Amino acid sequence: MESRFSVDTTIDANIQYEASKSLMPRYVQLLTWVCFGLSVVLLGIMVWQYVMTKNTMHLVLALLLVLVVGYALFNQLRGPRTALRRWQQNIQSKYGSNALHLHTDFYDLTLAQTLQENGEVLDAGYSTITELRETEHLFLLHCGRQQWYFVNKAGFQKGTPDEFRTFISERIGG
């Protein structure tokens, strides 16, 4: 059986970061900014309370809030990069490479994705794919609770990204 589409995808830390940003629920980012805004308001209230009462406890609480908000901002900015560095170290130790190399063939009823580093093949019928997301460089196919197939838009050896978008949308009912 001949494939309709054939795609080579390299997953490195930058691609993983792009996918992670795309897959983060929008409410998480909104909630983060709301909490940051509330913290700034609370900080203002505590400083105002100190100015009005000269009670150093308000100043101590304000300083504590600054430390907590600073730590949260640090984690927000550095956390994803730290996680990606750990991911890359894990890939390096497991496969001896800084990236994973995937080859995916899309047939009429199924897809088969091969991890080039060890020859492992994952296959799925399109009925298991519940969602298609797109980033600047990727198509992301959701299959299972935490499983995503990565498909590089620039990696098409057979077919085009526009044809693929139409094909996969028809297959998953999107």
Coordinates of N, CA, C and O in Angstrom, one line a residue:
M1 N 0.8 -1.2 0.0 CA 0.0 0.0 0.0 C 0.9 1.2 0.0 O 1.8 1.4 0.8
E2 N 0.6 2.1 -0.9 CA 1.4 3.4 -1.0 C 0.8 4.5 -0.1 O -0.4 4.6 0.0
S3 N 1.7 5.2 0.5 CA 1.3 6.3 1.3 C 0.8 7.5 0.5 O 1.2 7.7 -0.6
R4 N -0.1 8.3 1.1 CA -0.6 9.5 0.5 C 0.4 10.7 0.8 O 0.6 11.5 0.0
F5 N 0.9 10.7 2.0 CA 1.8 11.7 2.4 C 3.0 11.0 3.1 O 2.8 10.0 3.8
S6 N 4.2 11.6 3.0 CA 5.4 11.1 3.6 C 6.1 12.3 4.2 O 6.4 13.3 3.4
V7 N 6.4 12.3 5.5 CA 7.0 13.5 6.2 C 8.1 13.1 7.1 O 8.0 12.1 7.8
D8 N 9.2 13.9 7.0 CA 10.3 13.7 7.9 C 10.3 14.9 8.9 O 10.1 16.0 8.5
T9 N 10.4 14.6 10.2 CA 10.3 15.6 11.2 C 11.5 15.4 12.2 O 11.8 14.3 12.6
T10 N 12.1 16.5 12.5 CA 13.2 16.5 13.5 C 12.6 17.2 14.7 O 12.2 18.4 14.6
I11 N 12.6 16.6 15.9 CA 12.2 17.2 17.1 C 13.4 17.6 18.0 O 14.0 16.7 18.5
D12 N 13.7 18.9 18.0 CA 14.8 19.3 18.9 C 14.2 20.2 20.0 O 12.9 20.3 20.1
A13 N 15.0 20.8 20.8 CA 14.5 21.6 21.9 C 13.6 22.8 21.4 O 12.6 23.1 22.0
N14 N 14.0 23.4 20.3 CA 13.2 24.6 19.8 C 11.8 24.1 19.3 O 10.8 24.8 19.6
I15 N 11.8 23.0 18.6 CA 10.5 22.5 18.1 C 9.6 22.0 19.3 O 8.4 22.3 19.3
Q16 N 10.2 21.4 20.3 CA 9.5 21.0 21.5 C 8.9 22.2 22.2 O 7.8 22.1 22.7
Y17 N 9.7 23.3 22.3 CA 9.2 24.5 22.9 C 8.1 25.1 22.2 O 7.1 25.5 22.8
E18 N 8.2 25.1 20.9 CA 7.1 25.6 20.0 C 5.8 24.8 20.2 O 4.7 25.4 20.4
A19 N 5.9 23.5 20.3 CA 4.8 22.7 20.5 C 4.2 22.9 21.9 O 3.0 23.0 22.1
S20 N 5.1 23.0 22.9 CA 4.6 23.1 24.3 C 3.9 24.4 24.5 O 2.8 24.5 25.1
K21 N 4.4 25.5 23.9 CA 3.7 26.8 23.9 C 2.3 26.7 23.3 O 1.3 27.2 23.8
S22 N 2.2 26.0 22.2 CA 0.9 25.9 21.5 C -0.1 25.0 22.3 O -1.3 25.2 22.2
L23 N 0.4 24.0 23.0 CA -0.4 23.1 23.7 C -0.9 23.5 25.1 O -1.8 23.0 25.7
M24 N -0.2 24.6 25.6 CA -0.6 25.1 26.9 C -2.0 25.7 26.8 O -2.2 26.6 25.9
P25 N -2.9 25.3 27.7 CA -4.2 25.9 27.6 C -4.2 27.4 27.8 O -3.4 27.9 28.6
R26 N -5.0 28.1 27.1 CA -5.0 29.6 27.1 C -5.4 30.1 28.5 O -4.9 31.1 28.9
Y27 N -6.2 29.4 29.2 CA -6.7 29.8 30.5 C -5.5 29.9 31.5 O -5.5 30.7 32.4
V28 N -4.5 29.0 31.3 CA -3.3 29.0 32.2 C -2.6 30.3 32.1 O -2.2 30.9 33.1
Q29 N -2.3 30.8 30.9 CA -1.6 32.1 30.7 C -2.5 33.2 31.2 O -2.0 34.1 31.9
L30 N -3.8 33.2 31.0 CA -4.7 34.2 31.5 C -4.7 34.2 33.0 O -4.6 35.3 33.6
L31 N -4.8 33.1 33.6 CA -4.8 32.9 35.1 C -3.5 33.5 35.7 O -3.5 34.1 36.7
T32 N -2.4 33.2 35.0 CA -1.1 33.7 35.5 C -1.0 35.2 35.5 O -0.6 35.8 36.5
W33 N -1.5 35.8 34.5 CA -1.5 37.3 34.4 C -2.5 37.9 35.4 O -2.2 38.9 36.0
V34 N -3.7 37.2 35.6 CA -4.6 37.7 36.6 C -4.0 37.6 38.0 O -4.1 38.6 38.8
C35 N -3.3 36.5 38.3 CA -2.7 36.4 39.6 C -1.6 37.4 39.8 O -1.4 38.0 40.9
F36 N -0.8 37.7 38.7 CA 0.2 38.7 38.8 C -0.4 40.1 39.1 O 0.1 40.8 39.9
G37 N -1.5 40.4 38.4 CA -2.2 41.7 38.6 C -2.7 41.8 40.0 O -2.5 42.9 40.6
L38 N -3.3 40.8 40.5 CA -3.8 40.8 41.9 C -2.6 41.0 42.9 O -2.8 41.7 43.9
S39 N -1.5 40.4 42.6 CA -0.4 40.5 43.5 C 0.1 42.0 43.5 O 0.5 42.5 44.6
V40 N 0.1 42.6 42.4 CA 0.6 44.0 42.3 C -0.4 44.9 43.1 O 0.0 45.8 43.8
V41 N -1.7 44.6 43.0 CA -2.7 45.4 43.7 C -2.5 45.2 45.2 O -2.5 46.1 46.0
L42 N -2.3 43.9 45.6 CA -2.0 43.6 47.0 C -0.8 44.3 47.6 O -0.7 44.8 48.7
L43 N 0.2 44.3 46.7 CA 1.5 45.0 47.1 C 1.2 46.5 47.3 O 1.7 47.1 48.3
G44 N 0.4 47.1 46.5 CA 0.1 48.5 46.6 C -0.7 48.7 47.9 O -0.4 49.7 48.6
I45 N -1.6 47.9 48.2 CA -2.4 48.0 49.4 C -1.5 47.9 50.7 O -1.6 48.6 51.6
M46 N -0.6 46.9 50.6 CA 0.3 46.7 51.8 C 1.2 47.9 52.0 O 1.5 48.3 53.1
V47 N 1.7 48.5 50.9 CA 2.6 49.7 51.0 C 1.8 50.8 51.6 O 2.2 51.6 52.4
W48 N 0.5 51.0 51.0 CA -0.3 52.1 51.5 C -0.6 51.9 53.0 O -0.6 52.8 53.8
Q49 N -0.9 50.6 53.4 CA -1.2 50.3 54.9 C 0.1 50.7 55.7 O -0.1 51.3 56.8
Y50 N 1.2 50.4 55.2 CA 2.5 50.8 56.0 C 2.6 52.3 56.1 O 2.9 52.8 57.2
V51 N 2.3 53.0 55.0 CA 2.4 54.5 55.0 C 1.4 55.1 56.0 O 1.7 56.0 56.7
M52 N 0.2 54.5 56.0 CA -0.8 55.0 56.9 C -0.6 54.7 58.4 O -0.9 55.5 59.2
T53 N -0.1 53.5 58.6 CA -0.1 53.0 60.0 C 1.3 53.0 60.6 O 1.5 52.8 61.8
K54 N 2.3 53.0 59.7 CA 3.8 52.8 60.1 C 4.0 51.5 60.8 O 5.0 51.4 61.6
N55 N 3.1 50.5 60.6 CA 3.3 49.2 61.2 C 4.2 48.4 60.2 O 3.9 48.2 59.1
T56 N 5.4 48.0 60.8 CA 6.4 47.3 59.9 C 5.9 46.0 59.4 O 6.5 45.5 58.5
M57 N 4.9 45.4 60.1 CA 4.4 44.1 59.6 C 3.9 44.2 58.2 O 4.1 43.3 57.4
H58 N 3.3 45.4 57.8 CA 2.8 45.6 56.4 C 4.0 45.6 55.5 O 3.9 45.1 54.4
L59 N 5.1 46.2 55.9 CA 6.3 46.3 55.1 C 6.9 44.9 54.9 O 7.3 44.5 53.8
V60 N 6.9 44.1 56.0 CA 7.4 42.7 55.9 C 6.6 41.9 54.9 O 7.1 41.1 54.1
L61 N 5.3 42.0 55.1 CA 4.4 41.3 54.2 C 4.5 41.7 52.7 O 4.5 40.9 51.8
A62 N 4.8 43.0 52.5 CA 5.0 43.5 51.1 C 6.3 42.9 50.6 O 6.3 42.5 49.4
L63 N 7.3 42.9 51.4 CA 8.6 42.3 51.0 C 8.4 40.8 50.6 O 8.9 40.3 49.6
L64 N 7.7 40.1 51.5 CA 7.4 38.7 51.3 C 6.6 38.5 49.9 O 7.0 37.6 49.2
L65 N 5.7 39.3 49.7 CA 4.9 39.3 48.4 C 5.8 39.5 47.2 O 5.7 38.8 46.2
V66 N 6.7 40.5 47.4 CA 7.7 40.8 46.3 C 8.5 39.5 46.0 O 8.8 39.2 44.8
L67 N 9.0 38.9 47.0 CA 9.8 37.6 46.9 C 9.0 36.5 46.2 O 9.5 35.9 45.3
V68 N 7.7 36.3 46.6 CA 6.9 35.3 46.0 C 6.6 35.6 44.5 O 6.7 34.7 43.7
V69 N 6.3 36.9 44.2 CA 6.0 37.2 42.8 C 7.3 37.1 42.0 O 7.2 36.6 40.9
G70 N 8.4 37.5 42.6 CA 9.6 37.4 41.8 C 10.0 35.9 41.5 O 10.4 35.6 40.4
Y71 N 9.7 35.1 42.5 CA 10.0 33.6 42.3 C 9.0 33.1 41.2 O 9.4 32.3 40.3
A72 N 7.8 33.5 41.2 CA 6.8 33.1 40.2 C 7.2 33.5 38.8 O 7.1 32.8 37.9
L73 N 7.6 34.8 38.7 CA 8.1 35.3 37.4 C 9.3 34.5 36.9 O 9.4 34.2 35.8
F74 N 10.2 34.3 37.8 CA 11.4 33.5 37.5 C 11.0 32.2 36.9 O 11.5 31.7 35.9
N75 N 10.1 31.5 37.6 CA 9.7 30.2 37.2 C 9.0 30.2 35.8 O 9.1 29.4 35.0
Q76 N 8.2 31.3 35.7 CA 7.4 31.4 34.4 C 8.4 31.6 33.3 O 8.1 31.1 32.2
L77 N 9.4 32.4 33.5 CA 10.4 32.7 32.4 C 11.4 31.6 32.2 O 11.8 31.3 31.1
R78 N 11.9 31.0 33.3 CA 13.0 30.0 33.2 C 12.5 28.6 33.2 O 13.2 27.7 32.7
G79 N 11.3 28.3 33.8 CA 10.8 27.0 33.9 C 10.7 26.2 32.6 O 11.3 25.1 32.5
P80 N 10.1 26.7 31.6 CA 10.0 26.0 30.3 C 11.4 25.7 29.7 O 11.6 24.6 29.2
R81 N 12.3 26.6 29.8 CA 13.7 26.4 29.2 C 14.4 25.3 30.0 O 15.1 24.5 29.5
T82 N 14.2 25.3 31.3 CA 14.8 24.3 32.2 C 14.3 22.9 31.9 O 15.0 21.9 31.7
A83 N 13.0 22.8 31.7 CA 12.3 21.5 31.3 C 12.8 21.0 30.0 O 13.1 19.8 29.8
L84 N 13.0 22.0 29.0 CA 13.5 21.6 27.7 C 14.9 21.1 27.8 O 15.3 20.2 27.1
R85 N 15.7 21.7 28.6 CA 17.1 21.3 28.8 C 17.2 19.9 29.3 O 17.9 19.0 28.9
R86 N 16.3 19.6 30.3 CA 16.2 18.2 30.9 C 15.7 17.3 29.8 O 16.2 16.1 29.7
W87 N 14.8 17.7 29.0 CA 14.3 16.8 27.9 C 15.4 16.5 27.0 O 15.6 15.3 26.6
Q88 N 16.2 17.5 26.6 CA 17.3 17.3 25.7 C 18.4 16.4 26.3 O 18.9 15.5 25.6
Q89 N 18.7 16.6 27.5 CA 19.6 15.7 28.2 C 19.2 14.3 28.2 O 19.9 13.3 28.0
N90 N 17.9 14.1 28.5 CA 17.3 12.7 28.4 C 17.4 12.1 27.1 O 17.8 10.9 26.9
I91 N 17.1 12.8 26.0 CA 17.2 12.3 24.7 C 18.7 12.0 24.3 O 19.0 11.0 23.7
Q92 N 19.6 12.9 24.8 CA 21.0 12.7 24.5 C 21.5 11.4 25.2 O 22.2 10.6 24.6
S93 N 21.1 11.2 26.5 CA 21.5 10.0 27.2 C 20.9 8.7 26.6 O 21.5 7.7 26.6
K94 N 19.6 8.8 26.2 CA 18.9 7.6 25.7 C 19.3 7.2 24.3 O 19.4 6.1 24.0
Y95 N 19.4 8.3 23.4 CA 19.6 8.0 22.0 C 21.0 8.5 21.4 O 21.3 8.3 20.3
G96 N 21.7 9.2 22.2 CA 23.0 9.8 21.8 C 22.9 10.9 20.8 O 23.8 11.1 20.0
S97 N 21.7 11.6 20.8 CA 21.5 12.7 19.9 C 20.7 13.8 20.6 O 20.1 13.6 21.6
N98 N 20.8 15.0 20.1 CA 20.1 16.1 20.7 C 18.7 16.3 20.1 O 18.0 17.3 20.5
A99 N 18.4 15.4 19.2 CA 17.1 15.5 18.6 C 16.5 14.2 18.2 O 17.3 13.2 18.1
L100 N 15.2 14.1 18.1 CA 14.6 12.9 17.6 C 14.3 13.0 16.1 O 13.8 14.1 15.7
H101 N 14.4 12.0 15.3 CA 14.2 12.0 13.9 C 13.0 11.0 13.6 O 13.2 9.8 13.9
L102 N 11.9 11.6 13.1 CA 10.7 10.8 12.8 C 10.5 10.8 11.3 O 10.7 11.8 10.6
H103 N 10.0 9.6 10.9 CA 9.4 9.5 9.5 C 8.0 9.1 9.7 O 7.7 8.0 10.3
T104 N 7.1 9.8 9.1 CA 5.7 9.5 9.2 C 5.1 9.3 7.8 O 5.3 10.1 6.9
D105 N 4.4 8.1 7.6 CA 3.7 7.9 6.4 C 2.2 7.9 6.7 O 1.7 7.3 7.7
F106 N 1.4 8.6 5.9 CA 0.0 8.7 6.0 C -0.7 7.9 4.9 O -0.5 8.3 3.7
Y107 N -1.4 6.9 5.3 CA -2.2 6.1 4.3 C -3.6 6.5 4.3 O -4.0 7.4 5.1
D108 N -4.5 5.9 3.5 CA -5.9 6.2 3.5 C -6.6 6.1 4.8 O -7.4 6.9 5.2
L109 N -6.2 5.0 5.6 CA -6.9 4.7 6.8 C -6.1 4.8 8.1 O -6.6 4.9 9.2
T110 N -4.8 4.8 7.9 CA -3.9 4.9 9.1 C -2.7 5.7 8.9 O -2.4 6.1 7.7
L111 N -1.9 5.9 9.9 CA -0.6 6.6 9.8 C 0.4 5.7 10.6 O 0.0 5.0 11.5
A112 N 1.6 5.8 10.1 CA 2.7 5.0 10.8 C 3.9 6.0 11.0 O 4.4 6.6 10.0
Q113 N 4.3 6.1 12.2 CA 5.4 7.1 12.5 C 6.6 6.2 13.1 O 6.4 5.5 14.1
T114 N 7.7 6.4 12.5 CA 8.9 5.6 12.8 C 9.9 6.5 13.5 O 10.3 7.6 12.9
L115 N 10.4 6.1 14.7 CA 11.5 6.9 15.4 C 12.8 6.3 14.8 O 13.1 5.1 15.0
Q116 N 13.5 7.1 14.1 CA 14.7 6.7 13.4 C 15.8 6.2 14.3 O 16.6 5.3 14.0
E117 N 15.8 6.8 15.5 CA 16.9 6.4 16.5 C 16.9 4.9 16.9 O 17.9 4.4 17.2
N118 N 15.7 4.4 17.0 CA 15.6 2.9 17.4 C 14.7 2.1 16.5 O 14.5 0.9 16.8
G119 N 14.1 2.7 15.5 CA 13.3 1.9 14.6 C 11.8 1.6 15.1 O 11.1 0.9 14.5
E120 N 11.5 2.1 16.3 CA 10.2 1.9 16.9 C 9.1 2.6 16.0 O 9.3 3.7 15.5
V121 N 8.0 1.8 15.7 CA 7.0 2.3 14.9 C 5.7 2.4 15.7 O 5.3 1.5 16.4
L122 N 5.1 3.6 15.6 CA 3.8 3.9 16.2 C 2.8 4.0 15.1 O 3.0 4.7 14.1
D123 N 1.7 3.3 15.2 CA 0.7 3.4 14.2 C -0.7 3.7 14.8 O -0.9 3.4 16.0
A124 N -1.5 4.4 14.1 CA -2.8 4.7 14.6 C -3.8 4.9 13.4 O -3.4 5.3 12.3
G125 N -5.0 4.6 13.7 CA -6.1 4.9 12.8 C -6.5 6.3 13.0 O -6.4 6.9 14.1
Y126 N -7.1 6.9 12.0 CA -7.5 8.3 12.1 C -8.6 8.5 13.1 O -8.8 9.6 13.7
S127 N -9.3 7.5 13.4 CA -10.4 7.6 14.4 C -9.9 7.9 15.8 O -10.6 8.4 16.7
T128 N -8.6 7.6 16.1 CA -8.0 7.8 17.4 C -7.5 9.3 17.5 O -7.2 9.7 18.6
I129 N -7.4 10.0 16.4 CA -6.9 11.4 16.4 C -8.1 12.3 16.7 O -9.1 12.2 16.0
T130 N -8.0 13.0 17.8 CA -9.2 13.8 18.2 C -9.0 15.3 17.9 O -10.0 16.1 18.0
E131 N -7.8 15.7 17.5 CA -7.6 17.2 17.3 C -6.4 17.4 16.4 O -5.4 16.7 16.5
L132 N -6.5 18.5 15.6 CA -5.4 19.0 14.8 C -5.1 20.4 15.3 O -6.0 21.2 15.3
R133 N -3.8 20.6 15.6 CA -3.4 22.0 16.0 C -2.2 22.3 15.0 O -1.5 21.4 14.6
E134 N -2.1 23.6 14.8 CA -1.0 24.1 13.9 C -0.2 25.1 14.7 O -0.7 26.0 15.4
T135 N 1.1 25.0 14.5 CA 2.0 26.1 14.9 C 2.7 26.6 13.6 O 2.4 26.2 12.5
E136 N 3.7 27.5 13.8 CA 4.4 28.0 12.7 C 5.0 26.9 11.8 O 5.0 27.0 10.6
H137 N 5.6 25.9 12.5 CA 6.4 24.9 11.8 C 5.8 23.5 11.8 O 6.3 22.6 11.2
L138 N 4.7 23.3 12.6 CA 4.2 22.0 12.9 C 2.7 21.8 12.7 O 2.0 22.7 12.9
F139 N 2.4 20.6 12.3 CA 1.0 20.1 12.6 C 1.1 19.2 13.8 O 2.1 18.4 13.9
L140 N 0.2 19.3 14.7 CA 0.2 18.5 15.9 C -1.1 17.7 15.9 O -2.2 18.3 15.9
L141 N -1.0 16.4 16.0 CA -2.1 15.5 15.9 C -2.3 14.9 17.3 O -1.4 14.2 17.8
H142 N -3.4 15.2 17.9 CA -3.7 14.7 19.3 C -4.3 13.3 19.2 O -5.3 13.1 18.6
C143 N -3.6 12.4 19.8 CA -4.0 11.0 19.8 C -3.8 10.4 21.2 O -2.7 10.0 21.6
G144 N -4.8 10.3 22.0 CA -4.7 9.8 23.4 C -4.5 11.0 24.3 O -4.4 12.1 23.9
R145 N -4.5 10.6 25.6 CA -4.5 11.7 26.6 C -3.3 12.6 26.5 O -3.4 13.8 26.5
Q146 N -2.1 12.1 26.5 CA -0.9 12.9 26.4 C 0.0 12.6 25.2 O 1.2 12.9 25.1
Q147 N -0.6 12.0 24.2 CA 0.2 11.6 23.0 C -0.1 12.6 21.8 O -1.3 12.8 21.5
W148 N 0.9 13.1 21.2 CA 0.8 14.0 20.1 C 1.8 13.5 19.0 O 2.9 13.1 19.3
Y149 N 1.3 13.5 17.8 CA 2.2 13.2 16.6 C 2.6 14.6 16.1 O 1.8 15.4 15.8
F150 N 3.9 14.7 16.0 CA 4.5 15.9 15.4 C 4.8 15.7 13.9 O 5.4 14.7 13.5
V151 N 4.3 16.7 13.1 CA 4.5 16.6 11.7 C 5.1 18.0 11.2 O 4.4 19.0 11.3
N152 N 6.3 18.0 10.7 CA 7.0 19.2 10.3 C 6.4 19.6 9.0 O 6.5 18.9 8.0
K153 N 6.0 20.9 8.9 CA 5.4 21.4 7.6 C 6.5 21.5 6.5 O 6.2 21.3 5.4
A154 N 7.7 21.6 6.9 CA 8.8 21.7 5.9 C 9.4 20.3 5.6 O 10.2 20.2 4.7
G155 N 8.8 19.3 6.2 CA 9.4 18.0 6.0 C 8.7 17.1 5.0 O 9.0 15.9 4.9
F156 N 7.8 17.6 4.3 CA 7.0 16.8 3.3 C 7.8 16.3 2.2 O 8.4 17.1 1.4
Q157 N 8.0 15.0 2.1 CA 8.7 14.3 1.0 C 7.7 14.0 -0.1 O 8.0 13.9 -1.3
K158 N 6.4 13.8 0.3 CA 5.3 13.4 -0.6 C 4.1 14.2 -0.2 O 3.7 14.1 1.0
G159 N 3.5 15.0 -1.0 CA 2.4 15.8 -0.7 C 2.8 17.2 -0.2 O 4.0 17.4 -0.1
T160 N 1.8 18.0 0.1 CA 2.1 19.4 0.5 C 1.4 19.6 1.8 O 0.4 19.0 2.2
P161 N 1.9 20.6 2.6 CA 1.2 20.9 3.9 C -0.3 21.3 3.6 O -1.2 20.9 4.4
D162 N -0.6 22.1 2.6 CA -2.0 22.4 2.3 C -2.9 21.2 2.0 O -4.0 21.1 2.5
E163 N -2.3 20.3 1.2 CA -3.1 19.1 0.9 C -3.2 18.2 2.2 O -4.3 17.7 2.4
F164 N -2.2 18.2 3.0 CA -2.3 17.4 4.2 C -3.3 18.0 5.2 O -4.1 17.2 5.8
R165 N -3.4 19.3 5.3 CA -4.3 19.9 6.2 C -5.8 19.5 5.8 O -6.6 19.1 6.6
T166 N -6.0 19.5 4.5 CA -7.4 19.1 4.0 C -7.6 17.7 4.3 O -8.7 17.3 4.8
F167 N -6.6 16.8 3.9 CA -6.7 15.4 4.1 C -7.0 15.0 5.6 O -7.9 14.3 5.9
I168 N -6.2 15.5 6.5 CA -6.3 15.1 7.9 C -7.6 15.7 8.5 O -8.2 15.0 9.3
S169 N -8.0 16.9 8.1 CA -9.2 17.5 8.6 C -10.4 16.6 8.2 O -11.4 16.4 9.0
E170 N -10.4 16.1 7.0 CA -11.5 15.2 6.5 C -11.5 13.9 7.3 O -12.5 13.4 7.6
R171 N -10.3 13.4 7.6 CA -10.2 12.1 8.3 C -10.6 12.2 9.8 O -11.2 11.2 10.3
I172 N -10.4 13.3 10.4 CA -10.7 13.4 11.8 C -12.0 14.2 12.1 O -12.4 14.4 13.2
G173 N -12.7 14.6 11.0 CA -13.9 15.3 11.2 C -13.8 16.7 11.6 O -14.7 17.2 12.2
G174 N -12.7 17.3 11.3 CA -12.5 18.7 11.8 C -12.7 19.7 10.8 O -12.9 20.3 9.9

